[in-house]
């Protein structure tokens, strides 16, 4: 069974895979050290007449247990780099753009309207409901009005702080229609708990219908 | 140069004139009394920090229900014993602040640093005894200022112990005005106190070691305190500067961290974590040192790889300056920097792995005595193992995207930082006889260990599962979220374990206070240990030693073939008897 929430993003699988690789490596290290420790505690418990082994160390052994973790850690770094680059540095071109401005204690969501430009009269602004089409690349321009908030979509393995004074671009592509929670993950004041919105991932037909019903017409 | 200072220190007469009550117990310049003062300060604050945690746990398991015995707290801080969100935020801010700055630092660094450094390097007192006294009194003042913030209008600081700007930089954002001011002022005072302490520790260790006490004959606990002092000396001023800027933003209308006036919120995070990550090692290095000494003593075996242990601490000290960015992977910092910080973080994990394996090597082939200090030291190793391994998850930048700011992080840093409490208890059980001249009760000590170890793990381990489920940290009421509903049972389980963890401290309180009053008189060397403090009377008088000891060997010569007994004190000169033993 999986403790991770259901993943519906294109890059979430890679994050989860890294998670499990680290999980198995650290799990093995944990079992190895714990078993040895318990074994030593039982085998080498104090008994009358037996004297402890007088040794100050073993250079070969110490080099081994320095080099092996070093190799593991460095490999993990290299495995992480490509996924990190894919998510952070190489956003695919946008199919849909929205602006999300975080404020105490709501997500202010702005759609560009039929003209596709922000800051024009046909923009549509709603609180807390983010509607996107399935299988489309969504660019979110993240802003903050007052303090730092964090845009967290657990089901899309996406988290990014929204920082006042900055426009931060994040992207995702949802692969399954549905309604997913959008909590704030950074302490933002007394109303932090309960600051949340919803991500609605629509099928193409539903999305077209939603656009037609809610966006201002030309 | 160092020889002449050492010689001067030796010239100080061992017997001082009788000092009055005030100069002995209150305004004392004796490093041992100052150590005890820091211990009592830390233990008192531990009770407060622990109670705050239990009230928060109550809220998380049974949101917005009445906390038992708390209905006396006036509105708006609580409503008939029910915790409102602003108070909840204030509680987790103060819980972390108190535990880090007023429990672990005063006890591990203030108490044991003061008590052990002169005794273990073989000198009569610190280099600057008055500065030492001032360090305690400024530290106490800092604690009082921090506690006073509970009683000002608006309550104490509520922006988290990390005080991220702009939340912390304007009163309007949290509704806390004087509470946050006092938080800043208190930590600036604490920075001054630590600065005085660390200058003293460094000077003392560099200049006042007993004849024959070379650097590589120093016990690892002294190495750890030496490196900790260097980190404190360099890290705390950065925090102090950042705090001053924050105070200016709040009180005098500057905009260091406020974008509206041209400031930069991320500047706070960079400054804070540039201090904050070395700070983590300030907290954990002394715990590692204590653990190394205790494992060696009760395995009756030299520490495995002494030099590797010392050098890995030195490596940690250097690397701790270049890993701060791993707290900021999702802060909006340039992703390339994220990659660089991931690499440095993976590298700093290597010395920690070395230490763990060397502890295992120390147990291997030993003749292990399961005393209370040994059990707690083993508990530290076991918890540090989990905390170290869970850290690898968040070092990986893509995994951190998901687990950042969740209970996974809370689980991780409690295994590391709250795990230090095991080393802290180990140190108290181990050095209590030397500190107070009386012995603690072993049966109560072991009971305390079994209960604490069990409920510690039952409290903090399930937090990993919450975190992997996406459970955010610092939320007041998890039942407000649909996706967290299935995890609420775990929250209830954690709370019950946490309450039992609190109750598990009763045997310690009984043992500590009882032993102070009626404990069996302690001999000089109850554990048959090698280091110099055990050659002094229990408790050592002002001036510590009858005659300054001369050091002939390293601190861990247990089960040496040179002598019949399984210990060989650092200051014992081997004469004809040893030659005779070797002839056999």
mmCIF file of N, CA and C in Angstrom, chain B residues 156-251:
data_model
loop_
_atom_site.group_PDB
_atom_site.id
_atom_site.type_symbol
_atom_site.label_atom_id
_atom_site.label_comp_id
_atom_site.label_asym_id
_atom_site.label_seq_id
_atom_site.Cartn_x
_atom_site.Cartn_y
_atom_site.Cartn_z
ATOM 1 N N UNK B 156 2.779 36.136 22.995
ATOM 2 C CA UNK B 156 4.146 36.006 22.492
ATOM 3 C C UNK B 156 4.203 35.919 20.969
ATOM 4 N N UNK B 157 5.423 35.894 20.446
ATOM 5 C CA UNK B 157 5.655 35.822 19.003
ATOM 6 C C UNK B 157 4.897 34.644 18.409
ATOM 7 N N UNK B 158 4.381 34.828 17.184
ATOM 8 C CA UNK B 158 3.566 33.777 16.565
ATOM 9 C C UNK B 158 3.941 33.583 15.105
ATOM 10 N N UNK B 159 5.183 33.890 14.741
ATOM 11 C CA UNK B 159 5.574 33.767 13.342
ATOM 12 C C UNK B 159 6.497 32.577 13.115
ATOM 13 N N UNK B 160 6.478 31.612 14.053
ATOM 14 C CA UNK B 160 7.365 30.461 13.930
ATOM 15 C C UNK B 160 8.741 30.803 14.471
ATOM 16 N N UNK B 161 9.513 29.747 14.861
ATOM 17 C CA UNK B 161 10.842 30.055 15.420
ATOM 18 C C UNK B 161 11.752 30.577 14.324
ATOM 19 N N UNK B 162 11.364 30.336 13.046
ATOM 20 C CA UNK B 162 12.157 30.822 11.929
ATOM 21 C C UNK B 162 11.825 32.265 11.582
ATOM 22 N N UNK B 163 10.718 32.777 12.128
ATOM 23 C CA UNK B 163 10.340 34.198 11.995
ATOM 24 C C UNK B 163 10.468 34.730 10.573
ATOM 25 N N UNK B 164 9.934 34.007 9.603
ATOM 26 C CA UNK B 164 10.063 34.442 8.213
ATOM 27 C C UNK B 164 9.422 35.808 8.007
ATOM 28 N N UNK B 165 10.206 36.723 7.418
ATOM 29 C CA UNK B 165 9.665 38.012 7.008
ATOM 30 C C UNK B 165 8.928 37.800 5.682
ATOM 31 N N UNK B 166 7.942 38.581 5.370
ATOM 32 C CA UNK B 166 7.386 39.744 6.078
ATOM 33 C C UNK B 166 6.447 39.411 7.254
ATOM 34 N N UNK B 167 6.071 38.135 7.437
ATOM 35 C CA UNK B 167 5.123 37.811 8.507
ATOM 36 C C UNK B 167 5.601 38.372 9.856
ATOM 37 N N UNK B 168 6.914 38.252 10.095
ATOM 38 C CA UNK B 168 7.457 38.677 11.386
ATOM 39 C C UNK B 168 7.794 40.166 11.396
ATOM 40 N N UNK B 169 7.770 40.803 10.209
ATOM 41 C CA UNK B 169 8.324 42.150 10.115
ATOM 42 C C UNK B 169 7.291 43.251 10.322
ATOM 43 N N UNK B 170 5.997 42.890 10.345
ATOM 44 C CA UNK B 170 4.972 43.901 10.605
ATOM 45 C C UNK B 170 3.939 43.335 11.559
ATOM 46 N N UNK B 171 3.633 44.089 12.577
ATOM 47 C CA UNK B 171 2.725 43.608 13.604
ATOM 48 C C UNK B 171 1.359 43.225 13.021
ATOM 49 N N UNK B 172 0.937 43.932 11.981
ATOM 50 C CA UNK B 172 -0.408 43.707 11.442
ATOM 51 C C UNK B 172 -0.583 42.278 10.907
ATOM 52 N N UNK B 173 0.487 41.675 10.425
ATOM 53 C CA UNK B 173 0.357 40.362 9.796
ATOM 54 C C UNK B 173 0.037 39.237 10.777
ATOM 55 N N UNK B 174 0.540 39.350 12.025
ATOM 56 C CA UNK B 174 0.240 38.311 13.007
ATOM 57 C C UNK B 174 -0.666 38.816 14.115
ATOM 58 N N UNK B 175 -0.761 40.134 14.255
ATOM 59 C CA UNK B 175 -1.510 40.682 15.386
ATOM 60 C C UNK B 175 -0.676 40.691 16.660
ATOM 61 N N UNK B 176 0.605 40.350 16.533
ATOM 62 C CA UNK B 176 1.481 40.338 17.708
ATOM 63 C C UNK B 176 2.425 41.511 17.598
ATOM 64 N N UNK B 177 2.417 42.381 18.594
ATOM 65 C CA UNK B 177 3.322 43.518 18.536
ATOM 66 C C UNK B 177 4.490 43.338 19.488
ATOM 67 N N UNK B 178 4.254 43.536 20.800
ATOM 68 C CA UNK B 178 5.360 43.481 21.744
ATOM 69 C C UNK B 178 5.923 42.076 21.898
ATOM 70 N N UNK B 179 5.086 41.077 21.720
ATOM 71 C CA UNK B 179 5.575 39.703 21.832
ATOM 72 C C UNK B 179 6.736 39.440 20.888
ATOM 73 N N UNK B 180 6.585 39.900 19.628
ATOM 74 C CA UNK B 180 7.665 39.681 18.654
ATOM 75 C C UNK B 180 8.875 40.566 18.959
ATOM 76 N N UNK B 181 8.637 41.798 19.417
ATOM 77 C CA UNK B 181 9.768 42.653 19.825
ATOM 78 C C UNK B 181 10.586 41.951 20.905
ATOM 79 N N UNK B 182 9.876 41.447 21.917
ATOM 80 C CA UNK B 182 10.580 40.824 23.045
ATOM 81 C C UNK B 182 11.320 39.563 22.596
ATOM 82 N N UNK B 183 10.712 38.838 21.654
ATOM 83 C CA UNK B 183 11.371 37.646 21.098
ATOM 84 C C UNK B 183 12.711 38.036 20.492
ATOM 85 N N UNK B 184 12.696 39.120 19.711
ATOM 86 C CA UNK B 184 13.930 39.583 19.054
ATOM 87 C C UNK B 184 14.947 40.029 20.097
ATOM 88 N N UNK B 185 14.470 40.838 21.054
ATOM 89 C CA UNK B 185 15.401 41.363 22.062
ATOM 90 C C UNK B 185 15.997 40.219 22.873
ATOM 91 N N UNK B 186 15.158 39.251 23.222
ATOM 92 C CA UNK B 186 15.642 38.115 24.002
ATOM 93 C C UNK B 186 16.733 37.357 23.255
ATOM 94 N N UNK B 187 16.520 37.128 21.959
ATOM 95 C CA UNK B 187 17.520 36.361 21.207
ATOM 96 C C UNK B 187 18.795 37.164 20.958
ATOM 97 N N UNK B 188 18.673 38.490 20.885
ATOM 98 C CA UNK B 188 19.892 39.311 20.784
ATOM 99 C C UNK B 188 20.690 39.162 22.082
ATOM 100 N N UNK B 189 19.992 39.196 23.225
ATOM 101 C CA UNK B 189 20.673 39.005 24.513
ATOM 102 C C UNK B 189 21.322 37.625 24.571
ATOM 103 N N UNK B 190 20.595 36.613 24.094
ATOM 104 C CA UNK B 190 21.140 35.260 24.121
ATOM 105 C C UNK B 190 22.394 35.168 23.250
ATOM 106 N N UNK B 191 22.376 35.904 22.128
ATOM 107 C CA UNK B 191 23.547 35.929 21.259
ATOM 108 C C UNK B 191 24.751 36.498 21.991
ATOM 109 N N UNK B 192 24.521 37.546 22.791
ATOM 110 C CA UNK B 192 25.622 38.152 23.555
ATOM 111 C C UNK B 192 26.134 37.155 24.586
ATOM 112 N N UNK B 193 25.194 36.478 25.247
ATOM 113 C CA UNK B 193 25.574 35.482 26.255
ATOM 114 C C UNK B 193 26.413 34.366 25.625
ATOM 115 N N UNK B 194 25.965 33.865 24.473
ATOM 116 C CA UNK B 194 26.695 32.781 23.814
ATOM 117 C C UNK B 194 28.067 33.230 23.347
ATOM 118 N N UNK B 195 28.134 34.478 22.883
ATOM 119 C CA UNK B 195 29.409 35.013 22.414
ATOM 120 C C UNK B 195 30.426 35.020 23.545
ATOM 121 N N UNK B 196 29.979 35.478 24.733
ATOM 122 C CA UNK B 196 30.893 35.513 25.872
ATOM 123 C C UNK B 196 31.312 34.104 26.257
ATOM 124 N N UNK B 197 30.339 33.189 26.235
ATOM 125 C CA UNK B 197 30.645 31.799 26.584
ATOM 126 C C UNK B 197 31.621 31.189 25.596
ATOM 127 N N UNK B 198 31.390 31.426 24.296
ATOM 128 C CA UNK B 198 32.230 30.727 23.320
ATOM 129 C C UNK B 198 33.651 31.274 23.321
ATOM 130 N N UNK B 199 33.809 32.580 23.513
ATOM 131 C CA UNK B 199 35.174 33.138 23.608
ATOM 132 C C UNK B 199 35.915 32.483 24.770
ATOM 133 N N UNK B 200 35.189 32.330 25.860
ATOM 134 C CA UNK B 200 35.760 31.722 27.052
ATOM 135 C C UNK B 200 36.173 30.265 26.806
ATOM 136 N N UNK B 201 35.282 29.505 26.162
ATOM 137 C CA UNK B 201 35.570 28.084 25.922
ATOM 138 C C UNK B 201 36.803 27.944 25.044
ATOM 139 N N UNK B 202 36.830 28.743 23.950
ATOM 140 C CA UNK B 202 37.935 28.615 22.996
ATOM 141 C C UNK B 202 39.256 28.978 23.682
ATOM 142 N N UNK B 203 39.258 30.111 24.392
ATOM 143 C CA UNK B 203 40.482 30.547 25.061
ATOM 144 C C UNK B 203 40.954 29.502 26.064
ATOM 145 N N UNK B 204 40.006 28.978 26.830
ATOM 146 C CA UNK B 204 40.376 28.009 27.855
ATOM 147 C C UNK B 204 40.990 26.756 27.223
ATOM 148 N N UNK B 205 40.336 26.254 26.176
ATOM 149 C CA UNK B 205 40.831 25.006 25.583
ATOM 150 C C UNK B 205 42.177 25.226 24.902
ATOM 151 N N UNK B 206 42.357 26.380 24.259
ATOM 152 C CA UNK B 206 43.615 26.608 23.548
ATOM 153 C C UNK B 206 44.769 26.803 24.536
ATOM 154 N N UNK B 207 44.521 27.505 25.629
ATOM 155 C CA UNK B 207 45.633 27.939 26.478
ATOM 156 C C UNK B 207 45.815 27.198 27.790
ATOM 157 N N UNK B 208 44.819 26.517 28.270
ATOM 158 C CA UNK B 208 44.916 26.079 29.669
ATOM 159 C C UNK B 208 44.888 24.566 29.858
ATOM 160 N N UNK B 209 45.219 23.824 28.819
ATOM 161 C CA UNK B 209 45.254 22.369 28.983
ATOM 162 C C UNK B 209 46.394 21.959 29.918
ATOM 163 N N UNK B 210 46.157 20.919 30.690
ATOM 164 C CA UNK B 210 47.156 20.439 31.645
ATOM 165 C C UNK B 210 48.393 19.966 30.890
ATOM 166 N N UNK B 211 49.539 19.909 31.576
ATOM 167 C CA UNK B 211 50.747 19.412 30.922
ATOM 168 C C UNK B 211 50.497 18.013 30.346
ATOM 169 N N UNK B 212 50.857 17.826 29.102
ATOM 170 C CA UNK B 212 50.677 16.518 28.467
ATOM 171 C C UNK B 212 49.349 16.379 27.754
ATOM 172 N N UNK B 213 48.394 17.311 27.996
ATOM 173 C CA UNK B 213 47.080 17.220 27.346
ATOM 174 C C UNK B 213 47.183 17.852 25.953
ATOM 175 N N UNK B 214 47.662 17.079 24.978
ATOM 176 C CA UNK B 214 47.724 17.606 23.616
ATOM 177 C C UNK B 214 46.309 17.614 23.044
ATOM 178 N N UNK B 215 46.129 18.281 21.884
ATOM 179 C CA UNK B 215 44.789 18.310 21.293
ATOM 180 C C UNK B 215 44.267 16.900 21.048
ATOM 181 N N UNK B 216 45.145 16.020 20.588
ATOM 182 C CA UNK B 216 44.661 14.680 20.270
ATOM 183 C C UNK B 216 44.731 13.723 21.458
ATOM 184 N N UNK B 217 44.838 14.293 22.651
ATOM 185 C CA UNK B 217 44.566 13.490 23.842
ATOM 186 C C UNK B 217 43.293 14.012 24.521
ATOM 187 N N UNK B 218 42.654 14.986 23.914
ATOM 188 C CA UNK B 218 41.427 15.538 24.522
ATOM 189 C C UNK B 218 40.278 14.560 24.307
ATOM 190 N N UNK B 219 39.409 14.408 25.309
ATOM 191 C CA UNK B 219 38.207 13.587 25.107
ATOM 192 C C UNK B 219 37.366 14.176 23.969
ATOM 193 N N UNK B 220 36.616 13.324 23.277
ATOM 194 C CA UNK B 220 35.824 13.807 22.140
ATOM 195 C C UNK B 220 34.751 14.804 22.579
ATOM 196 N N UNK B 221 34.288 14.692 23.815
ATOM 197 C CA UNK B 221 33.287 15.661 24.261
ATOM 198 C C UNK B 221 33.908 17.056 24.304
ATOM 199 N N UNK B 222 35.190 17.146 24.637
ATOM 200 C CA UNK B 222 35.864 18.455 24.637
ATOM 201 C C UNK B 222 36.075 18.928 23.198
ATOM 202 N N UNK B 223 36.466 18.007 22.314
ATOM 203 C CA UNK B 223 36.548 18.359 20.896
ATOM 204 C C UNK B 223 35.212 18.931 20.403
ATOM 205 N N UNK B 224 34.143 18.249 20.768
ATOM 206 C CA UNK B 224 32.828 18.674 20.274
ATOM 207 C C UNK B 224 32.468 20.056 20.811
ATOM 208 N N UNK B 225 32.791 20.302 22.079
ATOM 209 C CA UNK B 225 32.471 21.616 22.655
ATOM 210 C C UNK B 225 33.361 22.705 22.072
ATOM 211 N N UNK B 226 34.606 22.349 21.755
ATOM 212 C CA UNK B 226 35.553 23.283 21.140
ATOM 213 C C UNK B 226 35.013 23.724 19.776
ATOM 214 N N UNK B 227 34.606 22.745 18.969
ATOM 215 C CA UNK B 227 34.099 23.061 17.629
ATOM 216 C C UNK B 227 32.770 23.804 17.723
ATOM 217 N N UNK B 228 31.932 23.386 18.679
ATOM 218 C CA UNK B 228 30.671 24.084 18.900
ATOM 219 C C UNK B 228 30.917 25.554 19.231
ATOM 220 N N UNK B 229 31.910 25.802 20.085
ATOM 221 C CA UNK B 229 32.196 27.183 20.479
ATOM 222 C C UNK B 229 32.635 28.007 19.272
ATOM 223 N N UNK B 230 33.429 27.388 18.389
ATOM 224 C CA UNK B 230 33.867 28.114 17.189
ATOM 225 C C UNK B 230 32.661 28.422 16.295
ATOM 226 N N UNK B 231 31.773 27.425 16.136
ATOM 227 C CA UNK B 231 30.569 27.658 15.330
ATOM 228 C C UNK B 231 29.718 28.772 15.936
ATOM 229 N N UNK B 232 29.554 28.734 17.266
ATOM 230 C CA UNK B 232 28.747 29.761 17.938
ATOM 231 C C UNK B 232 29.342 31.147 17.724
ATOM 232 N N UNK B 233 30.659 31.217 17.855
ATOM 233 C CA UNK B 233 31.350 32.498 17.721
ATOM 234 C C UNK B 233 31.099 33.098 16.345
ATOM 235 N N UNK B 234 31.045 32.236 15.327
ATOM 236 C CA UNK B 234 30.894 32.739 13.965
ATOM 237 C C UNK B 234 29.429 32.848 13.530
ATOM 238 N N UNK B 235 28.548 32.023 14.093
ATOM 239 C CA UNK B 235 27.160 31.973 13.597
ATOM 240 C C UNK B 235 26.250 32.967 14.306
ATOM 241 N N UNK B 236 26.390 33.068 15.630
ATOM 242 C CA UNK B 236 25.452 33.898 16.381
ATOM 243 C C UNK B 236 25.453 35.365 15.955
ATOM 244 N N UNK B 237 26.621 35.954 15.646
ATOM 245 C CA UNK B 237 26.599 37.351 15.203
ATOM 246 C C UNK B 237 25.760 37.566 13.935
ATOM 247 N N UNK B 238 25.696 36.542 13.070
ATOM 248 C CA UNK B 238 24.872 36.680 11.864
ATOM 249 C C UNK B 238 23.405 36.775 12.259
ATOM 250 N N UNK B 239 22.989 35.928 13.208
ATOM 251 C CA UNK B 239 21.608 35.999 13.684
ATOM 252 C C UNK B 239 21.351 37.339 14.349
ATOM 253 N N UNK B 240 22.316 37.773 15.175
ATOM 254 C CA UNK B 240 22.139 39.041 15.883
ATOM 255 C C UNK B 240 21.941 40.184 14.893
ATOM 256 N N UNK B 241 22.748 40.186 13.832
ATOM 257 C CA UNK B 241 22.613 41.241 12.824
ATOM 258 C C UNK B 241 21.249 41.171 12.148
ATOM 259 N N UNK B 242 20.832 39.952 11.781
ATOM 260 C CA UNK B 242 19.537 39.800 11.120
ATOM 261 C C UNK B 242 18.403 40.233 12.056
ATOM 262 N N UNK B 243 18.524 39.877 13.324
ATOM 263 C CA UNK B 243 17.489 40.255 14.301
ATOM 264 C C UNK B 243 17.422 41.766 14.454
ATOM 265 N N UNK B 244 18.584 42.413 14.450
ATOM 266 C CA UNK B 244 18.593 43.868 14.574
ATOM 267 C C UNK B 244 17.875 44.490 13.371
ATOM 268 N N UNK B 245 18.138 43.937 12.175
ATOM 269 C CA UNK B 245 17.463 44.461 10.983
ATOM 270 C C UNK B 245 15.958 44.267 11.081
ATOM 271 N N UNK B 246 15.561 43.088 11.610
ATOM 272 C CA UNK B 246 14.132 42.802 11.749
ATOM 273 C C UNK B 246 13.488 43.773 12.739
ATOM 274 N N UNK B 247 14.211 44.034 13.832
ATOM 275 C CA UNK B 247 13.690 44.964 14.839
ATOM 276 C C UNK B 247 13.554 46.371 14.239
ATOM 277 N N UNK B 248 14.528 46.759 13.411
ATOM 278 C CA UNK B 248 14.465 48.067 12.747
ATOM 279 C C UNK B 248 13.252 48.128 11.820
ATOM 280 N N UNK B 249 13.017 47.039 11.077
ATOM 281 C CA UNK B 249 11.842 47.011 10.200
ATOM 282 C C UNK B 249 10.564 47.189 11.005
ATOM 283 N N UNK B 250 10.528 46.583 12.174
ATOM 284 C CA UNK B 250 9.313 46.630 12.984
ATOM 285 C C UNK B 250 9.137 47.953 13.709
ATOM 286 N N UNK B 251 10.248 48.506 14.226
ATOM 287 C CA UNK B 251 10.113 49.661 15.121
ATOM 288 C C UNK B 251 10.413 50.982 14.459
#
